[in-house]
XYZ file of C-alpha atoms in Angstrom:
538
model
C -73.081 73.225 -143.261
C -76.767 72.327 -142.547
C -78.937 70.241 -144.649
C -80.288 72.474 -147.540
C -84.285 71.619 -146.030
C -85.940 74.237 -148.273
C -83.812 73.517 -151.910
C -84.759 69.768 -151.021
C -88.113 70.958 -150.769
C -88.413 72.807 -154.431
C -86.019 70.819 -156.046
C -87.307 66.893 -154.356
C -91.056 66.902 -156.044
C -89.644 68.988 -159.530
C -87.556 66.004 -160.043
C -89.450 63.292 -159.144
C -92.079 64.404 -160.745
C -89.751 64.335 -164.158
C -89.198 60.632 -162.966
C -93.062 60.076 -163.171
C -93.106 58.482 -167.153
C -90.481 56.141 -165.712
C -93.595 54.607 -162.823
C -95.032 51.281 -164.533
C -98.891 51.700 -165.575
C -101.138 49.271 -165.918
C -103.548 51.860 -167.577
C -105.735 52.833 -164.068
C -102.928 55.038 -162.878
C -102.830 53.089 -159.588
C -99.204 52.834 -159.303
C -98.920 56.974 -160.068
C -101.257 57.463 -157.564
C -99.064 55.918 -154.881
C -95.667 57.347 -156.181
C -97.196 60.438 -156.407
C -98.793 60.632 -152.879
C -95.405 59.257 -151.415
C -93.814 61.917 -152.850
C -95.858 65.015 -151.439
C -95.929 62.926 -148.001
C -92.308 63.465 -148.154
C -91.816 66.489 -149.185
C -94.150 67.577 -146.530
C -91.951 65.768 -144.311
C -88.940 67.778 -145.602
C -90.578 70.767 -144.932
C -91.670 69.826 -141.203
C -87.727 68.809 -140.696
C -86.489 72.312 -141.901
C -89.273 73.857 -139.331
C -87.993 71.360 -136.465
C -84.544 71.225 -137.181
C -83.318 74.778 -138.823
C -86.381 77.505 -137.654
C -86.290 79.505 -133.983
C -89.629 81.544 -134.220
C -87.750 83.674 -131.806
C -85.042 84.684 -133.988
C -86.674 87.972 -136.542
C -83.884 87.556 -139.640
C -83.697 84.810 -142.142
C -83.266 81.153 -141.205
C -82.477 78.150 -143.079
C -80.353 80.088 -145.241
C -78.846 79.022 -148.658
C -77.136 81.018 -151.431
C -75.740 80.191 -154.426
C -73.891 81.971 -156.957
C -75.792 81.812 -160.298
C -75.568 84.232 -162.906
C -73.552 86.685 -161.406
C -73.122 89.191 -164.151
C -77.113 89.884 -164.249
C -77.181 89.619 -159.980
C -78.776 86.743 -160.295
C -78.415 83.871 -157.657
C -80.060 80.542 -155.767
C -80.784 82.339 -152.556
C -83.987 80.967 -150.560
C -84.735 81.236 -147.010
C -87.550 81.334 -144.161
C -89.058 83.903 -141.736
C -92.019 84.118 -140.029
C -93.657 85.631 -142.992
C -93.148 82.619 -145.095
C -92.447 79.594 -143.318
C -96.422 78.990 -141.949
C -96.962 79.223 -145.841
C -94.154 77.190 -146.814
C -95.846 74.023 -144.533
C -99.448 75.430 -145.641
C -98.146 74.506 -149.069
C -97.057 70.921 -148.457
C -99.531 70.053 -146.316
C -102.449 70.863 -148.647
C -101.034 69.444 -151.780
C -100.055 66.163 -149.774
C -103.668 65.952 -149.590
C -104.687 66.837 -153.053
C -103.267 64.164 -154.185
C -105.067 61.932 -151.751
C -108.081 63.739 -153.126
C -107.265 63.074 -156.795
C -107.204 59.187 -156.672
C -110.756 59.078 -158.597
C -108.312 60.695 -161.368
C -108.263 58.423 -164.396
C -107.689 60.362 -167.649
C -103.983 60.939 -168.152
C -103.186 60.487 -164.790
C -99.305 60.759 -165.286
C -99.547 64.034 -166.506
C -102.210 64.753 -164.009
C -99.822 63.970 -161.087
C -96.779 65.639 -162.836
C -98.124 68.861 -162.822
C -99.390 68.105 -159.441
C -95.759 67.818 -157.738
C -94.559 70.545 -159.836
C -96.611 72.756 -158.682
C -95.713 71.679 -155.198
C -92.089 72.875 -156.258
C -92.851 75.762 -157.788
C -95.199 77.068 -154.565
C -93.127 76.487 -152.311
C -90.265 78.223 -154.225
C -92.820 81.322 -154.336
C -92.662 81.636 -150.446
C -89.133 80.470 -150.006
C -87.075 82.329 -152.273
C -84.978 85.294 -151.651
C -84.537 87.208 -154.921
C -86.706 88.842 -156.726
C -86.110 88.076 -159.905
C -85.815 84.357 -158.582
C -89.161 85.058 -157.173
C -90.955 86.539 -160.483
C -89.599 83.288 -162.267
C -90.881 80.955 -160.018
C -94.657 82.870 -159.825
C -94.474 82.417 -163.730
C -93.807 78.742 -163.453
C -96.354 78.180 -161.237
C -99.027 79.229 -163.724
C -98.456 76.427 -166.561
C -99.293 73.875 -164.617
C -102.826 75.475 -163.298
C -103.330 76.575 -166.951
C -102.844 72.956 -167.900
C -105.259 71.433 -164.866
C -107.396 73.688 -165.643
C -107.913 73.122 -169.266
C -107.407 69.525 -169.484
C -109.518 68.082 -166.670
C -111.560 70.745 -165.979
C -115.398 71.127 -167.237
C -117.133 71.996 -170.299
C -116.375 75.571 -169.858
C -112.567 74.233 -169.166
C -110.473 76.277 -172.182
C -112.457 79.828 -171.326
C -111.823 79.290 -167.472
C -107.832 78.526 -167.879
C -107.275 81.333 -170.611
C -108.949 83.820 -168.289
C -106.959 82.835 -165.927
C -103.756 82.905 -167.418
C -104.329 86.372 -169.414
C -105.271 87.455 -165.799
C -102.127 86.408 -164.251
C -99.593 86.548 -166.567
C -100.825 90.040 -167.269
C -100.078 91.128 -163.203
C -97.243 89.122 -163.948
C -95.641 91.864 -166.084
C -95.783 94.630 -163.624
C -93.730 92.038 -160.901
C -91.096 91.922 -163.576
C -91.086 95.987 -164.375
C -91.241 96.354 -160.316
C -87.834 94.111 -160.200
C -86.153 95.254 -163.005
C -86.559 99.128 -161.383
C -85.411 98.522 -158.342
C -82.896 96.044 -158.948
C -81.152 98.568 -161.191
C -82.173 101.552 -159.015
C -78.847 103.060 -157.373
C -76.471 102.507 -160.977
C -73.417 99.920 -160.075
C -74.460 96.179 -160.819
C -78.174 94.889 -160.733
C -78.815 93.372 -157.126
C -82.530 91.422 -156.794
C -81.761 89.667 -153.299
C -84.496 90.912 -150.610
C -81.852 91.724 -147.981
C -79.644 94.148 -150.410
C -83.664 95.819 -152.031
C -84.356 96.420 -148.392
C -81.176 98.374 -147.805
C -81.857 100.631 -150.853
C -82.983 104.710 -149.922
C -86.044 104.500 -152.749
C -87.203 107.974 -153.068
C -91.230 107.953 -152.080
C -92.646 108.435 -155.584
C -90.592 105.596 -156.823
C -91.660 103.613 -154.207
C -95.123 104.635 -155.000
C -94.947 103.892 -158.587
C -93.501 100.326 -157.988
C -96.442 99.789 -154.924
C -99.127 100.955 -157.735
C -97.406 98.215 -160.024
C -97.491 95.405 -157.568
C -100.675 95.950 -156.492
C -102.019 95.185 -159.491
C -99.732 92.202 -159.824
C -100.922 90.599 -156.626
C -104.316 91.881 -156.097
C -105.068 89.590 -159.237
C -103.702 86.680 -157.338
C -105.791 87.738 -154.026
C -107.896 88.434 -155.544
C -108.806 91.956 -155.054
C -112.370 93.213 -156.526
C -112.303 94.232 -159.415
C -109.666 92.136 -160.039
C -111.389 88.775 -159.308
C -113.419 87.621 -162.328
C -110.880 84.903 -163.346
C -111.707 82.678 -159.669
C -115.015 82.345 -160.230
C -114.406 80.861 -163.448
C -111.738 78.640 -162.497
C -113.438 77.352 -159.142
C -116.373 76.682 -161.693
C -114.808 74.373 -163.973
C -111.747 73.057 -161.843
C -111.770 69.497 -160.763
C -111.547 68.950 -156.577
C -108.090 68.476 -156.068
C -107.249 71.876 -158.252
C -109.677 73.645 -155.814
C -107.793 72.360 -153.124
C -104.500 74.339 -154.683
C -106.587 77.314 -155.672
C -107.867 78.161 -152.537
C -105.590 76.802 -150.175
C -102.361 77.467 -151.582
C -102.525 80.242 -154.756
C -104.468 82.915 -153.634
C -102.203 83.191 -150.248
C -99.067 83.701 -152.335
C -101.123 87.555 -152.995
C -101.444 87.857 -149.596
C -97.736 86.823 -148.774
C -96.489 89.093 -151.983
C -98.153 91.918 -150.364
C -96.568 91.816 -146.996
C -93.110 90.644 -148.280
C -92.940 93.342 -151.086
C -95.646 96.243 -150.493
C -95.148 96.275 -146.714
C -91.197 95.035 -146.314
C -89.806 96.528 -149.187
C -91.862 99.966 -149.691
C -92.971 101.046 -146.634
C -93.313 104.665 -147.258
C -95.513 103.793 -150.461
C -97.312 101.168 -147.934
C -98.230 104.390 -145.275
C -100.313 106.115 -148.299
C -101.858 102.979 -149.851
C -102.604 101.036 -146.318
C -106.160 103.314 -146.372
C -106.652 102.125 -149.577
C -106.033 98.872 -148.785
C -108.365 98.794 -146.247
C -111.316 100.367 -148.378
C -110.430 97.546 -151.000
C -110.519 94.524 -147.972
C -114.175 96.031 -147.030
C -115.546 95.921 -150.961
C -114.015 92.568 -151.097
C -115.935 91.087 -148.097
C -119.719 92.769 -148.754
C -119.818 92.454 -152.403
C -118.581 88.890 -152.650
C -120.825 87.479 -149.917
C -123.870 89.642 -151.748
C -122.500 88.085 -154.935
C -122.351 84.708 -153.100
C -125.631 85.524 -151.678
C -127.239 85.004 -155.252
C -125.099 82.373 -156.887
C -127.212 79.114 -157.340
C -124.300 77.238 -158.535
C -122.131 75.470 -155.858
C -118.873 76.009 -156.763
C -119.308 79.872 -157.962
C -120.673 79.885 -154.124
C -118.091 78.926 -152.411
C -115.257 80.787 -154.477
C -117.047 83.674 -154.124
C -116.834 83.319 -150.373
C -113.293 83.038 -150.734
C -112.959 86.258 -152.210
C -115.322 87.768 -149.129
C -112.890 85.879 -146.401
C -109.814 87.307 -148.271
C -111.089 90.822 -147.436
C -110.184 90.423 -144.479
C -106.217 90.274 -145.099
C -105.710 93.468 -146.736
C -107.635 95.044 -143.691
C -105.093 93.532 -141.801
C -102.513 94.424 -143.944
C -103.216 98.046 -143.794
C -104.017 98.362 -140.290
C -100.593 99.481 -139.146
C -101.087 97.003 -136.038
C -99.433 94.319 -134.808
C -102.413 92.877 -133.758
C -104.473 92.958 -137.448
C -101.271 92.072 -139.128
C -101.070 88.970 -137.320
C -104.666 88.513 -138.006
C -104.104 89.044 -141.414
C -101.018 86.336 -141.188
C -103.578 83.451 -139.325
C -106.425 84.263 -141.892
C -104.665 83.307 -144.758
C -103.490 80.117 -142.914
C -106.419 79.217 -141.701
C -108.450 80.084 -144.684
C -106.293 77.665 -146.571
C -107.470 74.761 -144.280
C -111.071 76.166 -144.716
C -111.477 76.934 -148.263
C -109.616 73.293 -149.090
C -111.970 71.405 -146.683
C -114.811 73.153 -148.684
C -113.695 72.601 -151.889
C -113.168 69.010 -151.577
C -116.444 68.583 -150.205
C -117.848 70.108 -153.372
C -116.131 67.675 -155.284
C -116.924 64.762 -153.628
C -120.444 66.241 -153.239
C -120.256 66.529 -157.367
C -118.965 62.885 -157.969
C -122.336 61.743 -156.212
C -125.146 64.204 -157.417
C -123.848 65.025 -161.229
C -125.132 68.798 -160.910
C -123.883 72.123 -159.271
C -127.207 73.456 -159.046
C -128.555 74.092 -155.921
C -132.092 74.157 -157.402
C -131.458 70.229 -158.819
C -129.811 69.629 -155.134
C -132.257 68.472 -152.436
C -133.302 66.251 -150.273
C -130.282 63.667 -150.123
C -129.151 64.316 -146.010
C -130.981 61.209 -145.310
C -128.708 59.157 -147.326
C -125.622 60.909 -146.979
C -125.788 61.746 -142.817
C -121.529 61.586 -143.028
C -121.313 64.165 -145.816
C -123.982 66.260 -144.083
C -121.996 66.284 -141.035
C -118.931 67.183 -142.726
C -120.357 70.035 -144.470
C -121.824 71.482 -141.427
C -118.518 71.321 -139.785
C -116.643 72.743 -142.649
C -119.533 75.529 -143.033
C -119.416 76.275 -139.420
C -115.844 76.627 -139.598
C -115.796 78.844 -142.383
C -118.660 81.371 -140.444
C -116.303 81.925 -138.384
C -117.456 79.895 -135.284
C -115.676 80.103 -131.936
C -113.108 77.556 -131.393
C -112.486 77.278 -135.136
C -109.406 78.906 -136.552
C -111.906 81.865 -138.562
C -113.339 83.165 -135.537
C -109.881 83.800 -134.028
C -107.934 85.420 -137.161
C -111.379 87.814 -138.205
C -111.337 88.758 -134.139
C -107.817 89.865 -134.015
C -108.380 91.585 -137.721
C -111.416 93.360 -136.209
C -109.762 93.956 -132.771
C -106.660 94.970 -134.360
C -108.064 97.802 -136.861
C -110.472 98.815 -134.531
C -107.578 99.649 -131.745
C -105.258 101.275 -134.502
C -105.238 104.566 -133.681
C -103.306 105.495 -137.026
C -107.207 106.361 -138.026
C -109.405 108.771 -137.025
C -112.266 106.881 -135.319
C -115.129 107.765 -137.180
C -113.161 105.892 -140.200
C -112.678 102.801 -137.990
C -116.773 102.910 -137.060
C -117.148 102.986 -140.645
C -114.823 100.280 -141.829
C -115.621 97.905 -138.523
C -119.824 98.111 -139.106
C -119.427 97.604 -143.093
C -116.789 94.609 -142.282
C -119.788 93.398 -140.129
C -121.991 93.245 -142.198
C -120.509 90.682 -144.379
C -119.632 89.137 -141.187
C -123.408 88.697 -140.598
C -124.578 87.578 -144.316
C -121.611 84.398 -144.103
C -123.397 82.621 -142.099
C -126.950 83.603 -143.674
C -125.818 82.151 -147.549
C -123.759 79.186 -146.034
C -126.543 77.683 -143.722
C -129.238 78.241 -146.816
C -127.091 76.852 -148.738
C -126.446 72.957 -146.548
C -130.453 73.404 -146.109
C -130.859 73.861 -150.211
C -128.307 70.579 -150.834
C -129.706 68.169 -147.759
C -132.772 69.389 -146.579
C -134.631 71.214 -149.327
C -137.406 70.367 -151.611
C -136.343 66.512 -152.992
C -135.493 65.555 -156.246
C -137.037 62.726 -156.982
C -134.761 61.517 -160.075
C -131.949 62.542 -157.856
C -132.679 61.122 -154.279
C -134.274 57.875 -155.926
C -130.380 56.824 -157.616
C -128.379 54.636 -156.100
C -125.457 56.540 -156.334
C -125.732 58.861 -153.540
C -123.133 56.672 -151.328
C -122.245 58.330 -148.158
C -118.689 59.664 -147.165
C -115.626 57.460 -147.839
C -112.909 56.663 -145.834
C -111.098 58.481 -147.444
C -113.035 61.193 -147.844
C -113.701 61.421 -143.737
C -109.877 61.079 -143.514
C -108.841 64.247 -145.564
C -111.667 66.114 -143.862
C -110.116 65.118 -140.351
C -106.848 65.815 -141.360
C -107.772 69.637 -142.547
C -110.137 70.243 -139.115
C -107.329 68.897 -137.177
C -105.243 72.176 -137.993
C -108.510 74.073 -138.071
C -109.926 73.246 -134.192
C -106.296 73.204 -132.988
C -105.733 76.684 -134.426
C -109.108 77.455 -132.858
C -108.582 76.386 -129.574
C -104.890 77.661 -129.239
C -103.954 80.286 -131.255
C -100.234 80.466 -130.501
C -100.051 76.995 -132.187
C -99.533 79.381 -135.504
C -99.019 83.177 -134.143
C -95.932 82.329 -132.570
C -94.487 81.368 -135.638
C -94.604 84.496 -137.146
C -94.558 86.714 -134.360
C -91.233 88.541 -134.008
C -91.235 88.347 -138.466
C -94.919 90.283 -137.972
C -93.650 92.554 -134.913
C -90.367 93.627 -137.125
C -92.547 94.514 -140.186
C -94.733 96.837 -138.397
C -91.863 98.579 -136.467
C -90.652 99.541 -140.327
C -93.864 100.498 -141.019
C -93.743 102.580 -137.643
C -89.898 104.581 -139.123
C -91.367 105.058 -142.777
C -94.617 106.805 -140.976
C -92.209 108.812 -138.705
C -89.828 110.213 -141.357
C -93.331 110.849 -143.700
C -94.827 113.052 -140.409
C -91.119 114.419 -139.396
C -91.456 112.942 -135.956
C -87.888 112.108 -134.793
C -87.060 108.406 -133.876
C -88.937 105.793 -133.662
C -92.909 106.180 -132.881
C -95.391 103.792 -132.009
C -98.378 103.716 -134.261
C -100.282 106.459 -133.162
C -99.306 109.653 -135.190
C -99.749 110.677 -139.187
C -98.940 113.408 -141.211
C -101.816 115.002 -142.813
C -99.879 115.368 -145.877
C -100.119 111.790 -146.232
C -102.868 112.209 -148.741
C -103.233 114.835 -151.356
C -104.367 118.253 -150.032
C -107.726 117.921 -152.296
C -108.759 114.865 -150.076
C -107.961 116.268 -146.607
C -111.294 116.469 -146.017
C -111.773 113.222 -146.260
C -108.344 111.367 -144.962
C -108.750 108.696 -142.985
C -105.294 109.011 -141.448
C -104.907 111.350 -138.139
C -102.735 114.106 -138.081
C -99.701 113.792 -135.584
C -99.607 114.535 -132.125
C -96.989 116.837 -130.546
C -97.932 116.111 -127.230
């Protein structure tokens, strides 16, 4: 029997974070800062030992394997494993919050519950990507949320108890329609309830159940995404959160939408999945022009930077629904790589914060000759998240664009369409990110501002979590295959189901590549306007 590398990871931080009022304190929270950041560094060690010594990215199926009989009656059980869908998010996950924790050591107000809801959160993300039931899976996305709810309305700004109700009437409202979803197809069939992945897969949904239960998840995830219009709560809770909750928010929370999508609207439903990808793809494109207008105009630093998280996360569901192999795997990198990005930036707010006491960019100004090290930081972060070649952006958007672009599920003129509007937020990134280092370093100076002694330039510490997130980010960059191999064969697998769901919809016998639709895909009424092609006999 192998070493149980991913119930060690969930379970190892959940209890020692229960351990936590046992740590001495001498009042600073010194000594919690240390357990704490020992135990993240070894859970993130746990999870890099399960990769080593348990995963074969050449193997499609489920690795690292455990079950465990646990309410058997209900079909409930312990069953968590890894594929290539979730173990690049299951290492995501450790990483980051192994460096949160370095990031919260200014923390001095309760810091023992600070740092207990730290680690369990660490437990209860990883959980997300690693378990293997659905109902399993709907508990753990529930106990996720108290502990943001809590960060975010205990150590969060003035505006702290509106940002982390929002956000949990948000989520735990989406959060219903995960449990409805289960419940259906769990019981779906008669004979005794089964949630496990493996067994859901098997099951012959009929397509307007399968639609019905998409529609339902989508909700449930897009508000995790987020998907516009579903987004208000991030803004929010980037704008009050403090920098090592950003860290989680972007880098870790809004990828378990992205993952929930492929793992339940793709996997599980893929004839629902051929009539929504279009959508999909529609909602990717409003996602990336209207945030990056909205960030565009935001004058507040955080509300800038979450908003360009919303505008990078377009780019997944285009992926998602490109019915390629190619923008799926795009899809797969973005969300890894925007983790790195959007934690890097996010710190750097913080920290950027702790020195200036404002958000504003119109109080900013004026301080890159004091702070050179944070200015270079921020420009390598910024350039990064532009998507500049040899960073890990450039390479995920580039397969995402290459990868619709070449699908020819759609009729061309819909891929012009979608590829010159995707652009186009493409070409205002760069526009609101390079105003915006000018606005903070190099604008008009603040003389109350640039005259305090406060502005101290980067700390060690600071440099040293930047370096480790642009390790990841240059290395992805450089060499790709660092990450895509990882998920490869997982990615390849999914989009050959998606391939037999769109032949039995068109009636094409066997398998097919990706190159034929039925033009009943889509109601009659919208023919005119379907983006899918119809199939070729030839």
């Amino acid at each position: 029997m192998h070493f149980p590398w991913l119930s060690a990871a969930i379970l190892f931080p959940i209890a020692a974070a229960l351990l936590i009022p046992l740590v001495p304190d001498d009042g600073d929270g010194r000594k919690v800062r240390w357990y704490a950041l020992g135990v993240a560094l070894l859970t993130f060690l746990i999870t890099v030992g399960g990769y080593l010594n348990g995963y074969d990215p050449a193997i499609e199926g489920l690795q690292l394997a455990e079950r465990y009989t646990w309410l058997p009656d209900l079909g409930l059980a312990w069953s968590v494993g890894a594929d290539g869908l979730s173990m690049p998010l299951i290492l995501l996950t450790s990483f980051i919050t192994a460096l949160a924790a370095l990031a919260a050591w200014p923390v001095s107000f309760k810091p023992k519950l600070f740092f207990f809801l730290l680690l369990a959160m660490d437990g209860g993300q990883i959980a997300v990507f690693a378990v293997q039931d659905m109902m399993l899976f709907f508990l753990a996305w529930e106990l996720e949320l108290v502990p943001v709810y809590l960060l975010l309305a205990i150590w969060g700004a003035k505006k702290r108890q509106y940002a982390a109700t929002k956000f949990i009437l948000y989520t735990a409202g989406g959060s219903v329609f995960i449990l409805l979803a289960a419940l259906a197809m769990g019981f779906y069939g008669g004979g005794a309830p089964t949630f496990e992945f493996s067994e859901l897969m098997a099951k012959d949904f009929p397509q307007k159940f399968q639609l019905l239960c998409y529609a339902g998840l989508l909700i449930a995830f897009g508000v995790k995404l987020p998907i516009v219009p579903l987004h208000t709560w991030l803004p929010d809770a980037h704008g009050e959160a403090t920098a090592p909750v950003h860290m989680l928010l972007a880098g870790i929370l809004l990828k378990m939408g992205g993952y929930a999508l492929l793992r339940f609207n793709v996997q599980l439903l893929p004839a629902a999945h051929v009539q929504f990808a279009p959508l999909l793809v529609v909602l990717g494109v409003v996602n990336i022009i209207y945030a990056a207008l909205t960030s565009f105009a935001q004058r507040n630093l955080k509300r800038k930077i979450a908003y360009s998280s919303i505008s990078h996360m377009g780019f997944v569901l285009i992926g998602i629904g490109s019915f390629s192999a190619l923008g799926t795997s795009g899809a797969m990198l973005q969300m890894v790589s925007h983790g790195l990005i959007g934690a890097s930036l996010f710190f750097l707010v913080g920290a950027t914060y702790d020195r200036t006491h404002t958000l504003q960019l119109d109080e900013m100004g004026g301080v890159g000759q004091k702070m050179r090290k944070m200015f270079a930081l921020w420009t390598v972060c910024s350039l990064a998240s532009l998507a500049l070649p040899g960073m890990s952006g450039f390479v995920s958007e580039l397969m995402v664009f290459v990868g619709f672009a070449t699908s020819e599920t759609y009729s061309l003129s819909f891929r012009i369409v979608i590829s010159i509007l995707a652009a186009v937020g493409v070409i205002l990134t760069p526009i609101y990110l390079l105003s915006m280092l000018r606005e903070i370093f190099f604008g008009k100076e603040n003389p109350e501002l640039v005259s305090h002694t406060h502005l101290v330039d980067a700390e060690p510490r600071e440099i040293y979590v930047i370096s480790c997130l642009l390790v990841p980010i240059i290395g992805i960059g450089l060499y790709p295959r660092l990450v895509t191999d990882t998920y490869r064969v997982s990615i390849e697998a999914l989009v050959q189901r998606e391939a037999n769901a769109l032949a039995q919809l068109s009636h094409v016998p066997g398998k097919v590549v990706m190159r034929s639709q039925s033009p009943g895909l889509w109601p009659a009424v919208l023919q005119p306007f379907s983006p899918l092609k119809a199939p070729s006999l030839s």
